[in-house]
Amino acid sequence: MADEAILAKGSVALVTGASAGIGRAVATGLSARGARVICAARRLDRLEDLVAGLPSPALAFELDIADGEAVDGLLQRLPEDWRQIDILVNNAGHDLGGRQPFHQRDAADVAAVIETNVTGMIRTTLAIVPGMRERGRGHIVTIGSVNGVEWTANHSVYVGSKFAVHGFTNSLRQELQGTGVRLTEVMPGLVRTEFASARWLGDEKRAQEFYDRFDAALAPEDISDAVHYALDAPAHVNICDLVLRPA
Ligand SMILES: NC(=O)c1ccc[n+]([C@@H]2O[C@H](COP(=O)([O-])OP(=O)(O)OC[C@H]3O[C@@H](n4cnc5c(N)ncnc54)[C@H](OP(=O)(O)O)[C@@H]3O)[C@@H](O)[C@H]2O)c1
């Protein structure tokens, strides 16, 4: 089993933040390849719509990764034959109230960014890694950001969160060496999704104006393609970092 391709018909994948943007595209792409995808996020209605249209068996799974207890007990809440997770895509994340000077930030929004992008992602990984290690088989793909290695002004909290993702991912990858569990970080530049709208609490006009300021943006499917590239590498190859920017 350990030598079989990680992404194959019947593999089990957990995708966090599957209700929109990159996560939705990743879940769709994995399902098209025959994986059984657990589509997780807070908006269950959206997940149910997504799952209804997927070509392989899939689960809509309500999960707030900032809710520690829910994350710690997530495996127990899954049907028994969905608990042996082969692929974890740590995608859920946001920049609530971001892109403004730090001294004007709301403390609760700042905490929510860290609790989701950092603590939630790490805690989700902690819920899944022991089983992967036991089985000697697994691939974790974490969606970081180019903001995990570079920064701009008025972006300190999000940048700080993605630097944390980058450090955590690199350290854990080293630790998992030789266990059969691989870890890839996909680091996109600008992707046109609902991210800006979520940042500004559903202000679509402001979100569209933000994206329109840039000459080009990636599409969520571009990130899904990168995830497939990492998963499809032969078992002896660990694709560590993939940086994608709009051309
Ligand atoms: N868009 C970009 O330019 C860009 C660039 C680099 C990296 N990224 C990263 O890519 C990832 C996905 O972002 P996106 O662009 O696809 O944004 P998006 O369209 O806003 O989607 C974000 C997803 O995360 C979920 N989410 C947010 N908080 C959550 C929580 N506490 N628990 C569970 N799910 C949660 C949302 O679902 P619910 O609201 O239903 O929970 C949604 O499905 C993020 O980690 C982001 O930092 C984005």
CSV table of C-alpha atoms and ligand atoms in Angstrom, one decimal:
chain,number,residue,atom,x,y,z
A,1,MET,CA,0.0,0.0,0.0
A,2,ALA,CA,2.8,2.4,1.0
A,3,ASP,CA,4.2,2.3,-2.6
A,4,GLU,CA,0.9,3.0,-4.3
A,5,ALA,CA,0.4,6.4,-5.8
A,6,ILE,CA,-1.0,8.7,-3.2
A,7,LEU,CA,-3.5,10.3,-5.6
A,8,ALA,CA,-5.5,7.4,-7.0
A,9,LYS,CA,-9.1,6.2,-7.3
A,10,GLY,CA,-10.4,5.8,-3.8
A,11,SER,CA,-7.7,7.8,-2.0
A,12,VAL,CA,-9.1,9.9,0.9
A,13,ALA,CA,-8.3,13.6,0.8
A,14,LEU,CA,-9.3,16.2,3.4
A,15,VAL,CA,-9.4,19.8,1.9
A,16,THR,CA,-9.9,22.6,4.4
A,17,GLY,CA,-11.6,25.8,3.0
A,18,ALA,CA,-13.3,23.9,0.3
A,19,SER,CA,-16.3,26.2,0.1
A,20,ALA,CA,-14.7,28.8,-2.1
A,21,GLY,CA,-11.7,29.8,-4.2
A,22,ILE,CA,-8.6,27.6,-4.2
A,23,GLY,CA,-10.0,25.0,-1.9
A,24,ARG,CA,-13.0,24.5,-4.1
A,25,ALA,CA,-10.9,24.1,-7.2
A,26,VAL,CA,-8.5,21.7,-5.4
A,27,ALA,CA,-11.5,19.6,-4.1
A,28,THR,CA,-13.0,19.5,-7.6
A,29,GLY,CA,-9.6,18.5,-9.2
A,30,LEU,CA,-9.0,15.7,-6.7
A,31,SER,CA,-12.5,14.4,-7.1
A,32,ALA,CA,-12.0,14.3,-10.9
A,33,ARG,CA,-9.0,12.0,-10.3
A,34,GLY,CA,-11.2,9.6,-8.3
A,35,ALA,CA,-10.2,10.7,-4.8
A,36,ARG,CA,-12.9,10.6,-2.1
A,37,VAL,CA,-12.8,14.2,-0.9
A,38,ILE,CA,-13.8,15.4,2.5
A,39,CYS,CA,-14.8,19.0,1.8
A,40,ALA,CA,-14.4,21.0,5.0
A,41,ALA,CA,-15.3,24.7,5.8
A,42,ARG,CA,-17.7,26.7,7.9
A,43,ARG,CA,-20.4,27.2,5.3
A,44,LEU,CA,-22.1,23.8,5.1
A,45,ASP,CA,-24.7,24.9,2.5
A,46,ARG,CA,-21.9,25.7,0.0
A,47,LEU,CA,-20.1,22.4,0.7
A,48,GLU,CA,-23.3,20.5,0.1
A,49,ASP,CA,-23.8,22.2,-3.3
A,50,LEU,CA,-20.2,21.4,-4.2
A,51,VAL,CA,-20.4,17.8,-3.2
A,52,ALA,CA,-23.6,17.3,-5.1
A,53,GLY,CA,-21.7,18.1,-8.3
A,54,LEU,CA,-18.5,16.1,-7.7
A,55,PRO,CA,-17.9,13.0,-9.8
A,56,SER,CA,-16.5,10.8,-7.0
A,57,PRO,CA,-18.0,10.1,-3.6
A,58,ALA,CA,-17.4,13.1,-1.4
A,59,LEU,CA,-18.4,14.4,2.1
A,60,ALA,CA,-19.6,17.9,3.1
A,61,PHE,CA,-17.9,18.4,6.5
A,62,GLU,CA,-18.7,21.5,8.6
A,63,LEU,CA,-15.4,22.5,10.3
A,64,ASP,CA,-14.2,25.8,11.7
A,65,ILE,CA,-10.4,25.2,11.9
A,66,ALA,CA,-10.2,28.0,14.5
A,67,ASP,CA,-12.3,25.9,16.8
A,68,GLY,CA,-9.7,23.8,18.6
A,69,GLU,CA,-12.1,21.2,20.0
A,70,ALA,CA,-13.7,20.6,16.7
A,71,VAL,CA,-10.4,20.2,15.0
A,72,ASP,CA,-8.9,17.9,17.7
A,73,GLY,CA,-12.0,15.6,17.4
A,74,LEU,CA,-12.4,15.8,13.6
A,75,LEU,CA,-11.5,12.2,12.9
A,76,GLN,CA,-14.0,10.9,15.4
A,77,ARG,CA,-16.7,12.9,13.6
A,78,LEU,CA,-16.0,11.3,10.3
A,79,PRO,CA,-17.6,8.0,9.2
A,80,GLU,CA,-15.2,5.1,9.9
A,81,ASP,CA,-14.2,4.4,6.3
A,82,TRP,CA,-13.2,8.0,5.8
A,83,ARG,CA,-10.7,8.3,8.6
A,84,GLN,CA,-7.6,7.0,6.9
A,85,ILE,CA,-6.6,10.2,5.2
A,86,ASP,CA,-4.0,9.9,2.5
A,87,ILE,CA,-3.9,13.6,1.5
A,88,LEU,CA,-4.4,16.7,3.6
A,89,VAL,CA,-4.7,20.0,1.8
A,90,ASN,CA,-4.3,22.8,4.4
A,91,ASN,CA,-5.9,25.6,2.5
A,92,ALA,CA,-8.4,27.4,4.8
A,93,GLY,CA,-7.2,30.9,5.5
A,94,HIS,CA,-8.2,34.6,5.5
A,95,ASP,CA,-7.0,38.2,6.0
A,96,LEU,CA,-10.0,39.5,7.9
A,97,GLY,CA,-9.8,43.3,8.2
A,98,GLY,CA,-6.4,43.4,6.6
A,99,ARG,CA,-4.6,45.7,4.2
A,100,GLN,CA,-4.5,48.7,6.5
A,101,PRO,CA,-2.0,50.3,8.9
A,102,PHE,CA,-1.3,48.0,11.9
A,103,HIS,CA,-2.2,50.7,14.5
A,104,GLN,CA,-5.8,50.8,13.1
A,105,ARG,CA,-6.4,47.1,13.2
A,106,ASP,CA,-9.1,45.5,15.3
A,107,ALA,CA,-7.7,43.1,17.9
A,108,ALA,CA,-10.3,40.5,17.3
A,109,ASP,CA,-9.7,40.4,13.6
A,110,VAL,CA,-6.0,40.1,14.1
A,111,ALA,CA,-6.5,37.2,16.5
A,112,ALA,CA,-8.8,35.5,14.0
A,113,VAL,CA,-6.2,35.6,11.2
A,114,ILE,CA,-3.6,34.0,13.5
A,115,GLU,CA,-6.1,31.5,14.9
A,116,THR,CA,-7.1,30.4,11.4
A,117,ASN,CA,-3.9,30.7,9.3
A,118,VAL,CA,-1.5,29.5,11.9
A,119,THR,CA,-3.1,27.7,14.9
A,120,GLY,CA,-5.9,26.2,13.0
A,121,MET,CA,-3.6,24.9,10.2
A,122,ILE,CA,-1.1,23.5,12.7
A,123,ARG,CA,-3.9,21.9,14.8
A,124,THR,CA,-5.5,20.3,11.8
A,125,THR,CA,-2.1,18.9,10.8
A,126,LEU,CA,-1.7,17.5,14.3
A,127,ALA,CA,-5.0,15.7,14.1
A,128,ILE,CA,-4.0,14.0,10.8
A,129,VAL,CA,-0.2,13.4,11.0
A,130,PRO,CA,-0.2,10.6,13.7
A,131,GLY,CA,-2.4,8.3,11.4
A,132,MET,CA,-0.3,9.1,8.4
A,133,ARG,CA,2.9,8.2,10.3
A,134,GLU,CA,1.4,5.0,11.6
A,135,ARG,CA,0.4,3.9,8.1
A,136,GLY,CA,3.7,5.1,6.7
A,137,ARG,CA,1.8,6.9,4.0
A,138,GLY,CA,0.5,10.5,3.4
A,139,HIS,CA,1.0,13.8,1.7
A,140,ILE,CA,0.3,17.1,3.2
A,141,VAL,CA,0.0,20.1,0.9
A,142,THR,CA,-0.2,23.4,2.7
A,143,ILE,CA,-1.2,26.6,0.8
A,144,GLY,CA,1.1,29.2,2.1
A,145,SER,CA,1.8,32.4,0.1
A,146,VAL,CA,4.6,34.4,-1.4
A,147,ASN,CA,3.9,36.5,1.7
A,148,GLY,CA,5.6,33.6,3.6
A,149,VAL,CA,9.0,34.8,2.3
A,150,GLU,CA,8.4,38.5,1.4
A,151,TRP,CA,6.5,41.4,2.8
A,152,THR,CA,4.8,44.7,2.1
A,153,ALA,CA,3.6,47.5,4.3
A,154,ASN,CA,0.1,47.5,5.8
A,155,HIS,CA,0.1,43.7,5.6
A,156,SER,CA,1.9,42.7,8.8
A,157,VAL,CA,-0.5,40.3,10.4
A,158,TYR,CA,-1.2,38.3,7.2
A,159,VAL,CA,2.5,38.3,6.4
A,160,GLY,CA,3.4,37.2,9.9
A,161,SER,CA,0.9,34.4,9.6
A,162,LYS,CA,2.3,33.1,6.3
A,163,PHE,CA,5.9,33.4,7.6
A,164,ALA,CA,4.8,31.1,10.4
A,165,VAL,CA,3.3,28.7,7.9
A,166,HIS,CA,6.6,28.6,6.0
A,167,GLY,CA,8.7,28.0,9.1
A,168,PHE,CA,6.4,25.3,10.5
A,169,THR,CA,6.2,23.5,7.1
A,170,ASN,CA,9.9,23.5,6.6
A,171,SER,CA,10.7,22.2,10.1
A,172,LEU,CA,8.0,19.5,10.0
A,173,ARG,CA,9.1,18.3,6.5
A,174,GLN,CA,12.6,17.7,7.9
A,175,GLU,CA,11.1,15.8,10.9
A,176,LEU,CA,9.0,13.6,8.6
A,177,GLN,CA,11.9,12.6,6.4
A,178,GLY,CA,11.9,8.8,6.0
A,179,THR,CA,8.4,8.3,7.5
A,180,GLY,CA,6.6,7.9,4.2
A,181,VAL,CA,4.8,11.2,4.8
A,182,ARG,CA,5.6,14.1,2.3
A,183,LEU,CA,4.9,17.8,2.8
A,184,THR,CA,4.6,20.4,0.1
A,185,GLU,CA,4.1,24.1,0.5
A,186,VAL,CA,2.4,25.8,-2.4
A,187,MET,CA,3.1,29.6,-2.3
A,188,PRO,CA,0.9,31.6,-4.7
A,189,GLY,CA,1.0,35.3,-5.6
A,190,LEU,CA,-2.3,37.0,-6.4
A,191,VAL,CA,-5.2,34.6,-7.1
A,192,ARG,CA,-8.6,35.9,-8.0
A,193,THR,CA,-10.9,34.3,-5.5
A,194,GLU,CA,-13.3,35.5,-2.7
A,195,PHE,CA,-10.3,36.3,-0.5
A,196,ALA,CA,-10.5,40.1,-0.9
A,197,SER,CA,-14.2,40.1,-0.4
A,198,ALA,CA,-13.8,38.0,2.8
A,199,ARG,CA,-11.1,40.5,3.9
A,200,TRP,CA,-13.5,43.4,3.6
A,201,LEU,CA,-16.6,41.6,5.0
A,202,GLY,CA,-18.4,41.0,1.7
A,203,ASP,CA,-17.7,44.4,0.1
A,204,GLU,CA,-17.7,43.1,-3.5
A,205,LYS,CA,-17.1,46.5,-5.1
A,206,ARG,CA,-13.9,47.1,-3.0
A,207,ALA,CA,-12.8,43.6,-3.6
A,208,GLN,CA,-13.2,43.9,-7.4
A,209,GLU,CA,-11.4,47.3,-7.4
A,210,PHE,CA,-8.5,45.6,-5.5
A,211,TYR,CA,-8.1,42.8,-8.1
A,212,ASP,CA,-8.5,45.3,-11.0
A,213,ARG,CA,-5.5,47.2,-9.8
A,214,PHE,CA,-3.2,44.4,-10.9
A,215,ASP,CA,-2.3,43.5,-14.5
A,216,ALA,CA,-2.9,39.8,-14.0
A,217,ALA,CA,-3.9,37.2,-11.4
A,218,LEU,CA,-3.7,33.5,-11.1
A,219,ALA,CA,-6.9,31.4,-11.2
A,220,PRO,CA,-7.8,28.9,-8.5
A,221,GLU,CA,-7.4,26.0,-11.0
A,222,ASP,CA,-3.7,27.1,-11.5
A,223,ILE,CA,-3.1,26.3,-7.8
A,224,SER,CA,-5.0,23.0,-8.2
A,225,ASP,CA,-2.7,22.0,-11.0
A,226,ALA,CA,0.3,22.7,-8.8
A,227,VAL,CA,-1.2,20.5,-6.0
A,228,HIS,CA,-1.5,17.7,-8.6
A,229,TYR,CA,2.1,18.2,-9.7
A,230,ALA,CA,3.3,17.7,-6.1
A,231,LEU,CA,1.0,14.7,-5.4
A,232,ASP,CA,1.9,13.0,-8.7
A,233,ALA,CA,5.6,13.0,-8.1
A,234,PRO,CA,7.1,9.5,-7.6
A,235,ALA,CA,7.2,8.4,-4.0
A,236,HIS,CA,11.0,9.1,-3.7
A,237,VAL,CA,10.5,12.7,-4.7
A,238,ASN,CA,9.3,15.4,-2.2
A,239,ILE,CA,8.3,18.6,-4.0
A,240,CYS,CA,9.1,21.0,-1.2
A,241,ASP,CA,8.1,24.5,-2.3
A,242,LEU,CA,6.2,25.6,-5.3
A,243,VAL,CA,6.0,29.4,-5.9
A,244,LEU,CA,3.4,30.6,-8.5
A,245,ARG,CA,3.0,34.1,-9.7
A,246,PRO,CA,0.9,35.6,-12.5
A,247,ALA,CA,3.0,35.9,-15.7
B,1,LIG,N1,-6.2,34.7,-3.1
B,1,LIG,C1,-4.9,34.9,-3.1
B,1,LIG,O1,-4.4,35.9,-3.7
B,1,LIG,C2,-4.0,34.0,-2.3
B,1,LIG,C3,-2.6,34.2,-2.5
B,1,LIG,C4,-1.8,33.4,-1.7
B,1,LIG,C5,-2.3,32.5,-0.8
B,1,LIG,N2,-3.6,32.4,-0.6
B,1,LIG,C6,-4.1,31.4,0.4
B,1,LIG,O2,-5.0,30.5,-0.2
B,1,LIG,C7,-5.9,30.0,0.8
B,1,LIG,C8,-7.3,30.0,0.2
B,1,LIG,O3,-7.6,31.4,-0.1
B,1,LIG,P1,-8.6,31.8,-1.3
B,1,LIG,O4,-7.9,32.8,-2.1
B,1,LIG,O5,-9.1,30.6,-1.9
B,1,LIG,O6,-9.7,32.6,-0.5
B,1,LIG,P2,-11.3,32.4,-0.4
B,1,LIG,O7,-11.9,32.3,-1.8
B,1,LIG,O8,-11.8,33.5,0.5
B,1,LIG,O9,-11.5,31.0,0.3
B,1,LIG,C9,-11.1,30.8,1.7
B,1,LIG,C10,-11.7,29.5,2.2
B,1,LIG,O10,-11.2,29.3,3.5
B,1,LIG,C11,-12.3,29.0,4.3
B,1,LIG,N3,-12.1,29.4,5.7
B,1,LIG,C12,-11.8,30.6,6.2
B,1,LIG,N4,-11.7,30.5,7.5
B,1,LIG,C13,-12.0,29.3,7.9
B,1,LIG,C14,-12.0,28.6,9.1
B,1,LIG,N5,-11.8,29.2,10.3
B,1,LIG,N6,-12.3,27.3,9.1
B,1,LIG,C15,-12.5,26.6,8.0
B,1,LIG,N7,-12.5,27.2,6.8
B,1,LIG,C16,-12.2,28.5,6.7
B,1,LIG,C17,-13.5,29.6,3.7
B,1,LIG,O11,-14.7,28.9,4.0
B,1,LIG,P3,-15.8,29.3,5.0
B,1,LIG,O12,-15.9,30.8,5.0
B,1,LIG,O13,-17.0,28.6,4.4
B,1,LIG,O14,-15.4,28.7,6.3
B,1,LIG,C18,-13.2,29.5,2.2
B,1,LIG,O15,-13.6,28.2,1.8
B,1,LIG,C19,-5.7,30.8,2.0
B,1,LIG,O16,-4.8,30.1,3.0
B,1,LIG,C20,-4.9,32.1,1.5
B,1,LIG,O17,-4.1,32.7,2.5
B,1,LIG,C21,-4.5,33.2,-1.3
